CSV table of C-alpha atoms and ligand atoms in Angstrom, one decimal:
chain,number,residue,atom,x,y,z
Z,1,UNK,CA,29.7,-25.0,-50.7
Z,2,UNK,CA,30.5,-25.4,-54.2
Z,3,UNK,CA,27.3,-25.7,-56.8
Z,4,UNK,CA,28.9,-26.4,-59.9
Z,5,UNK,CA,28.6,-29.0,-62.1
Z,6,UNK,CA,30.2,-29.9,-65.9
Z,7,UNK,CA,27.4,-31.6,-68.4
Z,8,UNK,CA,28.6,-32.3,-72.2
Z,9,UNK,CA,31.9,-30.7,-71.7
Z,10,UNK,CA,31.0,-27.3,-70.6
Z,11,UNK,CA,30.9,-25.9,-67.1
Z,12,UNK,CA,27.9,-24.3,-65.5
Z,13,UNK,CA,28.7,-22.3,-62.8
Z,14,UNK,CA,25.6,-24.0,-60.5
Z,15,UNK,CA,23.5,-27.0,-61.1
Z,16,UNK,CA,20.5,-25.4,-61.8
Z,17,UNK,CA,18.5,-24.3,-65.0
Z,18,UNK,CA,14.9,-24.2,-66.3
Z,19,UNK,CA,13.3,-27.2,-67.3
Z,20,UNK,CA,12.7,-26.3,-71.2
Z,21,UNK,CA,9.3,-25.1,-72.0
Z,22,UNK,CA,9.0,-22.7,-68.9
Z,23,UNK,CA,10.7,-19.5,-69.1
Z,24,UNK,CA,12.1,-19.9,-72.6
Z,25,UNK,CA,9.9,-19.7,-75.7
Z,26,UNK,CA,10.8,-15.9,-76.0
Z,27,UNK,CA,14.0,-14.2,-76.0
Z,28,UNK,CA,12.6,-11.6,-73.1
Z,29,UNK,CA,12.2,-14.7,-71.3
Z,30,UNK,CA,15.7,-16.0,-71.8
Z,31,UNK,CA,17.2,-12.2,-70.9
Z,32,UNK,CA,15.1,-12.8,-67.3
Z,33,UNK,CA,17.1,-16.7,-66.5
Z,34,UNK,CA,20.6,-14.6,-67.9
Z,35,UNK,CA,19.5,-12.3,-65.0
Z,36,UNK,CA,18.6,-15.3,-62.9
Z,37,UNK,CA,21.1,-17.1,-60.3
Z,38,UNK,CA,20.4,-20.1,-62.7
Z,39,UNK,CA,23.6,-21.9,-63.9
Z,40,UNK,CA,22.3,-22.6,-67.4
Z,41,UNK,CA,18.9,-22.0,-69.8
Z,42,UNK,CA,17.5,-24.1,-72.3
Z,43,UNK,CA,15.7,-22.5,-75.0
Z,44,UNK,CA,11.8,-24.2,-75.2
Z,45,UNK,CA,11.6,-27.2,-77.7
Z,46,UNK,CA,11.5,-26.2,-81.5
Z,47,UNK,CA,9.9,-27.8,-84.5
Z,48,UNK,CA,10.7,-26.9,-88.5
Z,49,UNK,CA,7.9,-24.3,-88.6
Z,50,UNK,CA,6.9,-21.7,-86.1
Z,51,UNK,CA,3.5,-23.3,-83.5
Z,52,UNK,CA,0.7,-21.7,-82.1
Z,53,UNK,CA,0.0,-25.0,-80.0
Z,54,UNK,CA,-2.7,-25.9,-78.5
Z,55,UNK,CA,-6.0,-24.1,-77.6
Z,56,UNK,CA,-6.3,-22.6,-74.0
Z,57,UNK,CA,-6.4,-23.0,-71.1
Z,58,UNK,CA,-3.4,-25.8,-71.4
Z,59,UNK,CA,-1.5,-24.8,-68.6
Z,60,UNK,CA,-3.1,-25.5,-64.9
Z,61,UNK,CA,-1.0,-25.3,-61.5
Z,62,UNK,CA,-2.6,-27.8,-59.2
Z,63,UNK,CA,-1.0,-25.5,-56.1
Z,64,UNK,CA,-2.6,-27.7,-52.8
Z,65,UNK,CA,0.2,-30.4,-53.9
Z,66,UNK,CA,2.4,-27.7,-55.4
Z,67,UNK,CA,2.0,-29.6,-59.2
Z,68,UNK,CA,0.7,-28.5,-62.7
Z,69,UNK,CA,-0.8,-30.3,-65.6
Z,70,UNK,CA,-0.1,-29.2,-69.3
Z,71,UNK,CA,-0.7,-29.7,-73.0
Z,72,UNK,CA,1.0,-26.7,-74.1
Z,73,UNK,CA,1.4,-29.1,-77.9
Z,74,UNK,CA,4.9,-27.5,-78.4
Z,75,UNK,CA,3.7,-23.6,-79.1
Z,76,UNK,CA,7.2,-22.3,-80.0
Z,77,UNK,CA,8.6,-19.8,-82.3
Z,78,UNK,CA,10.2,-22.4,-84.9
Z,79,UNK,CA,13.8,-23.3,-84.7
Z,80,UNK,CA,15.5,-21.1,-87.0
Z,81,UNK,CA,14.4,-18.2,-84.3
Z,82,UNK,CA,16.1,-20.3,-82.0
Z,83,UNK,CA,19.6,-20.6,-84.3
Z,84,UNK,CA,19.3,-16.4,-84.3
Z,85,UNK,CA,19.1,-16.6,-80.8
Z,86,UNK,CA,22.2,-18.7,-80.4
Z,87,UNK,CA,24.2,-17.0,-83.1
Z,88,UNK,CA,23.9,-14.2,-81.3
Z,89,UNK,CA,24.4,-15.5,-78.0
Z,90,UNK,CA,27.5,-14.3,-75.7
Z,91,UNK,CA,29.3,-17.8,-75.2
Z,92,UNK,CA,31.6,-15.1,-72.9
Z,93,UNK,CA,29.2,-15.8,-70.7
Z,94,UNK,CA,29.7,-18.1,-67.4
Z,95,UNK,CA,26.4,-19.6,-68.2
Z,96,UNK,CA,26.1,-22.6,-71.1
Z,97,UNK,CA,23.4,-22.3,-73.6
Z,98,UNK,CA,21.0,-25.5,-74.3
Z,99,UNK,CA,18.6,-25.4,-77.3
Z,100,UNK,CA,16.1,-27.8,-77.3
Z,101,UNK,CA,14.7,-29.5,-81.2
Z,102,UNK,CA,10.9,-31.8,-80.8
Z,103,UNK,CA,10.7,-32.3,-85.0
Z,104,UNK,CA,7.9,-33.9,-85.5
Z,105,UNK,CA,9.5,-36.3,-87.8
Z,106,UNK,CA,12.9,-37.8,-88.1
Z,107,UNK,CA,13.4,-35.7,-91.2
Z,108,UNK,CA,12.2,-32.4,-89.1
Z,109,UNK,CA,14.7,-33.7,-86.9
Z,110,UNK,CA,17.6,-33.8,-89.1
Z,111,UNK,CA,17.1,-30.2,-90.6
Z,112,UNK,CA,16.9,-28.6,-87.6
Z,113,UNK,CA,20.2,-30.5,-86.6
Z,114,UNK,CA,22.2,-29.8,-89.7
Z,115,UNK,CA,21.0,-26.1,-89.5
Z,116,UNK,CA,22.7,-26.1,-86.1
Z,117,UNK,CA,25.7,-27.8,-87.1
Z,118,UNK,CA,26.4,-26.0,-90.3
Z,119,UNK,CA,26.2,-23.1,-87.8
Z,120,UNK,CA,28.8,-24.4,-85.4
Z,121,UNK,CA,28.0,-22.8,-81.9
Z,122,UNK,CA,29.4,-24.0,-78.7
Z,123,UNK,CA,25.5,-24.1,-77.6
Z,124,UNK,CA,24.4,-27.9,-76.4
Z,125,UNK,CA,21.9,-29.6,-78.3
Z,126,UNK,CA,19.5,-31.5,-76.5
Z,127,UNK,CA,16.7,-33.7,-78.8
Z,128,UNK,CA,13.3,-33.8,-76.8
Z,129,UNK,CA,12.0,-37.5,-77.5
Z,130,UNK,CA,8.9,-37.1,-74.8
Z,131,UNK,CA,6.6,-34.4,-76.2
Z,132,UNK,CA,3.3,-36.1,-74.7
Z,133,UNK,CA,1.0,-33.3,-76.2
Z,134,UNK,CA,1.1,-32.8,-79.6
Z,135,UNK,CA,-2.5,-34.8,-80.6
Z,136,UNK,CA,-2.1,-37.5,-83.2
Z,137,UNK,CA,2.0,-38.1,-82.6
Z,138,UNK,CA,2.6,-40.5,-79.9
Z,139,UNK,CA,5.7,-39.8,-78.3
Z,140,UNK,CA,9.5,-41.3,-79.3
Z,141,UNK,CA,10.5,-42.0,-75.9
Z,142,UNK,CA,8.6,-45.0,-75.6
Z,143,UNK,CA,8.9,-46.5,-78.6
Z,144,UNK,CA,12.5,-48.3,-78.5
Z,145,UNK,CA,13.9,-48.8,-81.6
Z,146,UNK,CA,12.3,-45.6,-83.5
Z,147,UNK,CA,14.6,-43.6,-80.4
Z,148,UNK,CA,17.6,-45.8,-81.7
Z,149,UNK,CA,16.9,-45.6,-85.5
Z,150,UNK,CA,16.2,-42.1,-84.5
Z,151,UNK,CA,19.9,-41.6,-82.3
Z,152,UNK,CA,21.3,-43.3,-85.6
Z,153,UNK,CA,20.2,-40.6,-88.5
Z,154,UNK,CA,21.3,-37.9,-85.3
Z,155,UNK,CA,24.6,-38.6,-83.5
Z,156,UNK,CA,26.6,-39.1,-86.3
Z,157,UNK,CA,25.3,-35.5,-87.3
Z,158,UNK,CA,25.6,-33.9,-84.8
Z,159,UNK,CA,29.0,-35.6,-83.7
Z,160,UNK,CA,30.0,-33.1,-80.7
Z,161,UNK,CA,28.3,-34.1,-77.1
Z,162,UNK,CA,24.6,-33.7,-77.2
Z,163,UNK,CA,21.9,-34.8,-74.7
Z,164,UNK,CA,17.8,-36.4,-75.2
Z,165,UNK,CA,14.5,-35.6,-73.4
Z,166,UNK,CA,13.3,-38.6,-71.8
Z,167,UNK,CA,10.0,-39.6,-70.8
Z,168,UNK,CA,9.4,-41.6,-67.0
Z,169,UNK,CA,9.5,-44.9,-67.6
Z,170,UNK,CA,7.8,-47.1,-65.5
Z,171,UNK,CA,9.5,-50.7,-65.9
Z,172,UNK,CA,12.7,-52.2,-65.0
Z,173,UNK,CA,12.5,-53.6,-68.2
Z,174,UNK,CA,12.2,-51.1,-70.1
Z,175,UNK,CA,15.3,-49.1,-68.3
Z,176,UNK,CA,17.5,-52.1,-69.5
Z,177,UNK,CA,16.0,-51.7,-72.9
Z,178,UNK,CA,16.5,-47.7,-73.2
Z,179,UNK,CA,19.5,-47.9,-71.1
Z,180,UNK,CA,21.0,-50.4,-73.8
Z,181,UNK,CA,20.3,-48.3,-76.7
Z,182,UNK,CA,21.7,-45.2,-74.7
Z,183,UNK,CA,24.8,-46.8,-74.2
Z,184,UNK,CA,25.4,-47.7,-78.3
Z,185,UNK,CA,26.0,-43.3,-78.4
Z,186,UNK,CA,29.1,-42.0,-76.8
Z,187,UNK,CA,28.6,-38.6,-78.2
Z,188,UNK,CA,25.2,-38.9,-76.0
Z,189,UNK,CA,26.9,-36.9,-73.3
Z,190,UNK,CA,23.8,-36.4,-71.1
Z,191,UNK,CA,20.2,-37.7,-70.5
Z,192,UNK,CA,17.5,-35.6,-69.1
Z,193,UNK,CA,15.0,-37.3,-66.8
Z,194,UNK,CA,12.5,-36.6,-66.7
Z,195,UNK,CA,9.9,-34.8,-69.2
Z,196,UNK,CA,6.1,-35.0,-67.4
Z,197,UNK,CA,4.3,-37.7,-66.8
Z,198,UNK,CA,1.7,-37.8,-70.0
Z,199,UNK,CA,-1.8,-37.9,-70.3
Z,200,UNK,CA,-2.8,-37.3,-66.9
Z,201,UNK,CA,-6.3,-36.1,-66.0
Z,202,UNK,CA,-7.3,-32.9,-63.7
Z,203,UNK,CA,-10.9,-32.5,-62.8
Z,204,UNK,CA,-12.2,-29.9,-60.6
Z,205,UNK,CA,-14.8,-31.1,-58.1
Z,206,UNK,CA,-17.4,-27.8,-58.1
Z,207,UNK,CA,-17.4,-27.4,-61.7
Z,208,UNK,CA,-17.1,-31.9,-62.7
Z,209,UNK,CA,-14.9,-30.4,-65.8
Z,210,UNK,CA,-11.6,-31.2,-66.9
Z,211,UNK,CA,-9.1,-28.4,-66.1
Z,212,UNK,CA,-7.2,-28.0,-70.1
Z,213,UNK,CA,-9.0,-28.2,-73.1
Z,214,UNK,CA,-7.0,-29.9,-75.2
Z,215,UNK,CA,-7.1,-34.0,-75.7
Z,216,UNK,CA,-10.7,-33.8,-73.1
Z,217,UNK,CA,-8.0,-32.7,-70.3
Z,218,UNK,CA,-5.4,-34.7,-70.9
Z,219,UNK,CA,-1.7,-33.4,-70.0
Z,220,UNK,CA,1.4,-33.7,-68.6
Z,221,UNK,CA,2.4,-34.1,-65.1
Z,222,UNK,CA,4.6,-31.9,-63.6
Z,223,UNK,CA,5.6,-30.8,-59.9
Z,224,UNK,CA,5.7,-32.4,-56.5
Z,225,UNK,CA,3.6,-34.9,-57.4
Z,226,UNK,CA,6.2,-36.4,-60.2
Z,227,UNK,CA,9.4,-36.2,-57.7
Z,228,UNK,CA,9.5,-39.9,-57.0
Z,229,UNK,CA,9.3,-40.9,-60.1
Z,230,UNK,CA,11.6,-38.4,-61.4
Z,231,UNK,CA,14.3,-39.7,-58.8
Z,232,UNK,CA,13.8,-43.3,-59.8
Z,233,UNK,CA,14.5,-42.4,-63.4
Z,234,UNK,CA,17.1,-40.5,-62.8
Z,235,UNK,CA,19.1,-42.9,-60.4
Z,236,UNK,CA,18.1,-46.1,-63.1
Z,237,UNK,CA,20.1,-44.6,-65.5
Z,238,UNK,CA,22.5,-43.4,-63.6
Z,239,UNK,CA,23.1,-47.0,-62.6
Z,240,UNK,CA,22.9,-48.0,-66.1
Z,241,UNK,CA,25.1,-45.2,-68.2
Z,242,UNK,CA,28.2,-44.9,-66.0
Z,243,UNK,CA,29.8,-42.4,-69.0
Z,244,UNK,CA,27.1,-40.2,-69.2
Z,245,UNK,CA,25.6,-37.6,-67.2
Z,246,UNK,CA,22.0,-37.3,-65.9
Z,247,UNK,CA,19.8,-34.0,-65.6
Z,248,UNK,CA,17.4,-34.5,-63.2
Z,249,UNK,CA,14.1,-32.6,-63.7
Z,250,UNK,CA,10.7,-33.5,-61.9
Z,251,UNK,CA,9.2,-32.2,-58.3
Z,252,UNK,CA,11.8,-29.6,-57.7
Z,253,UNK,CA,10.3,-27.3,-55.3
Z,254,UNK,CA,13.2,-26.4,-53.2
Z,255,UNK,CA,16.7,-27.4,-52.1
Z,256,UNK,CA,15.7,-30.8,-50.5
Z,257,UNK,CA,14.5,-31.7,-53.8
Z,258,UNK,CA,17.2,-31.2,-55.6
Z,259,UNK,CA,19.6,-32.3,-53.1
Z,260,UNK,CA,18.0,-35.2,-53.5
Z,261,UNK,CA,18.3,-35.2,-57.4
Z,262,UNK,CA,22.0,-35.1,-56.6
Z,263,UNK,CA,21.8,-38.3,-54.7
Z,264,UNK,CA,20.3,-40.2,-57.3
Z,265,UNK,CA,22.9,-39.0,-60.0
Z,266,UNK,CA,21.8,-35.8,-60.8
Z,267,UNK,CA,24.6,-34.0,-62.7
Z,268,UNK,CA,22.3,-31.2,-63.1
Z,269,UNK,CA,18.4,-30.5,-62.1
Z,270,UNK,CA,15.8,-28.1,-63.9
Z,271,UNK,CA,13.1,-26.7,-62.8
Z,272,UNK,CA,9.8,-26.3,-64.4
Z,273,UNK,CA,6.2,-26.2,-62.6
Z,274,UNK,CA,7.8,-24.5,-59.5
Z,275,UNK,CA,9.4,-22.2,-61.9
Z,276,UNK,CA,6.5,-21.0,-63.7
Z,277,UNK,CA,4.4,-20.4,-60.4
Z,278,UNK,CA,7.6,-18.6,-58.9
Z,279,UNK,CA,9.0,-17.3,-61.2
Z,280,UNK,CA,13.3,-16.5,-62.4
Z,281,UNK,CA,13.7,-15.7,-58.6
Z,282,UNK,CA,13.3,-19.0,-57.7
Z,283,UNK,CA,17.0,-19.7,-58.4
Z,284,UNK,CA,18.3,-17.5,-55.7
Z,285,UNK,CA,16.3,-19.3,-53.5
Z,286,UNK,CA,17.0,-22.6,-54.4
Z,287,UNK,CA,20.4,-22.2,-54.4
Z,288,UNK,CA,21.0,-21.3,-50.6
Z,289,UNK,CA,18.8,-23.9,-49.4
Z,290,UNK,CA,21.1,-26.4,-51.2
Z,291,UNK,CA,24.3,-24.4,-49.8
Z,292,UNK,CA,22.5,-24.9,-46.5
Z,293,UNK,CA,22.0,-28.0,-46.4
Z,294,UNK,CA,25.4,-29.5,-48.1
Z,295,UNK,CA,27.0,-27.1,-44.7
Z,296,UNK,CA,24.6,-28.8,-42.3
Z,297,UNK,CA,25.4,-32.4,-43.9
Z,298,UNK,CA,29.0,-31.4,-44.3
Z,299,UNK,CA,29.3,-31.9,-48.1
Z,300,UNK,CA,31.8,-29.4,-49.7
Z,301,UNK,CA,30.8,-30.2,-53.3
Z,302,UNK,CA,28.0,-32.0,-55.3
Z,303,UNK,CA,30.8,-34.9,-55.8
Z,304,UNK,CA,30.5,-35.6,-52.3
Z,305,UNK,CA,27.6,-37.1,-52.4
Z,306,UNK,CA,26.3,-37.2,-56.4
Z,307,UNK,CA,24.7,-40.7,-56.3
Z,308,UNK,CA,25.4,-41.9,-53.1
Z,309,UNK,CA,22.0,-42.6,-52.2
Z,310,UNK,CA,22.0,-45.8,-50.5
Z,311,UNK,CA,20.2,-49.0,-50.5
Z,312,UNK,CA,18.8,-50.8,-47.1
P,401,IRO,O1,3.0,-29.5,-74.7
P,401,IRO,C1,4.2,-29.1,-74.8
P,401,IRO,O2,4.7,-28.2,-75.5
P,401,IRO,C2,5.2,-30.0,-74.0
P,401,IRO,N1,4.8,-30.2,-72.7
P,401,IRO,C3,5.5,-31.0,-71.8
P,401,IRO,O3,5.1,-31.3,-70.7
P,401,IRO,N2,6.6,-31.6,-72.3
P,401,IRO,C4,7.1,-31.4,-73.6
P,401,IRO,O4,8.2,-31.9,-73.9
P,401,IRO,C5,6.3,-30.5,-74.4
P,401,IRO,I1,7.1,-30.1,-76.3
């Protein structure tokens, strides 16, 4: 069975890569997903200036339904760490290299991007609009037309294929509305659904106290328990943006998960809460259970059955 999969012009030699923010904040951590069967890595979302983020604990897994809540508020080395690391990146190698920008302003935004430009690297840029963590800054995604006044100050900059960070959305509407906007971009190559579901709240029974510390225990979602969501998302646009491709991200635990991710219109699928609890040699893992199954359903490629999922 054939894994691989072609997002914003570059082949990856399997669908599969880290959901960014797990497994990528630090170079050692990138060297471990190089090691990895992944297909791909994303470096973790990068502002102007280095972050210490938020205080801890803001990382929980919520293991009995294999899901995790965060408000990690975008701790990350700063993103001209991030153009070292792709300058000296081995583009030799089979596996594509995303690098992930969350400015905390248009403006942030647009430095980071020009940096990378003036840099020309064959790495992907992908523009996180769904940070739901950082206190104070609601998040892009859901507000429509700062995303498009947004997409208008980047595209044009950044003017080879490039990819967003999108939040779960929650109403037909408002995929009409994003998908609209989407759709105004053709060098918006891809669109990654989804980023965690934000401002959720984990309490543990003994103790009656919220599990993070940040925002009263307040995170992201993440995990099984975002899966249905994360297909819907991922299938609305894929309905909706016929010449772009999807990254599917949310409730990835295994094969079925992302064979279902294919289904929907998954070009691609990342892993993130399953990733952190498991760790790089997930990937290996992963990927037989999808060669498994795609031999017992006789697919021989993802194209056999990428968004095919049918309706009753
Ligand atoms: O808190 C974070 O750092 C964070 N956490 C998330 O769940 N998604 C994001 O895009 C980010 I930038």
């Amino acid at each position: 069975a054939n894994l691989s999969t072609n997002i914003a012009g570059l082949h990856l030699p399997n669908l599969f890569f880290n959901a960014s923010g797990v497994c990528c904040q630090h170079e050692h951590e990138l060297k471990q997903l190089l090691e990895s069967d992944s297909g791909s890595l994303i470096t973790k979302s990068a502002t102007y200036e280095m972050r210490e983020g938020n205080p801890s604990p803001r990382y929980v897994p919520l293991p009995a339904i294999q899901s995790s809540i965060n408000s990690m508020g975008l701790p990350n080395e700063g993103y001209e760490y991030y153009l070292a690391y792709a300058k000296k990146y081995d583009y030799s190698n089979p596996k594509p290299l995303f690098v992930s920008l969350s400015g905390l302003s248009v403006a942030d935004n647009k430095k980071m991007v020009e940096g990378f430009v003036a840099a020309n690297l064959p790495c992907v840029l992908e523009i996180n609009f769904s940070c739901p963590n950082v206190p104070g800054k609601p998040q892009l995604g859901y507000d429509m037309e700062a995303m498009e006044s947004a997409l208008n100050v980047l595209a044009p900059i950044i003017k080879k294929p490039f990819g967003i960070k999108l939040p779960p959305y929650f109403d037909i509407a408002h995929f009409d509305t994003a998908a609209a906007i989407f759709n105004k971009f053709d060098n918006l190559a891809y669109l990654t659904c989804i980023n965690s579901v934000g401002n959720g709240l984990a309490i543990d029974f003994e103790t009656e106290t919220a599990l993070i510390k940040p925002k009263d225990g307040f995170g992201g979602l993440g995990g099984l328990m975002v899966l249905n969501t994360a297909l819907a998302n991922v299938n609305a646009f894929y309905r909706r943006c016929p010449n772009k491709k999807i990254i599917g991200v949310g409730g990835v635990t295994s094969g079925k998960e992302a064979f279902l991710h294919v289904l929907a219109g998954a070009s691609a699928v990342q892993i993130g809460t399953q990733l952190k609890e498991e760790g790089p040699k997930l990937f290996s893992r992963v990927k037989k259970e999808l060669e498994d199954i795609m031999v017992a359903k006789g697919y021989k490629s993802l194209e056999d059955f990428r968004g095919k999922v049918k309706t009753l």
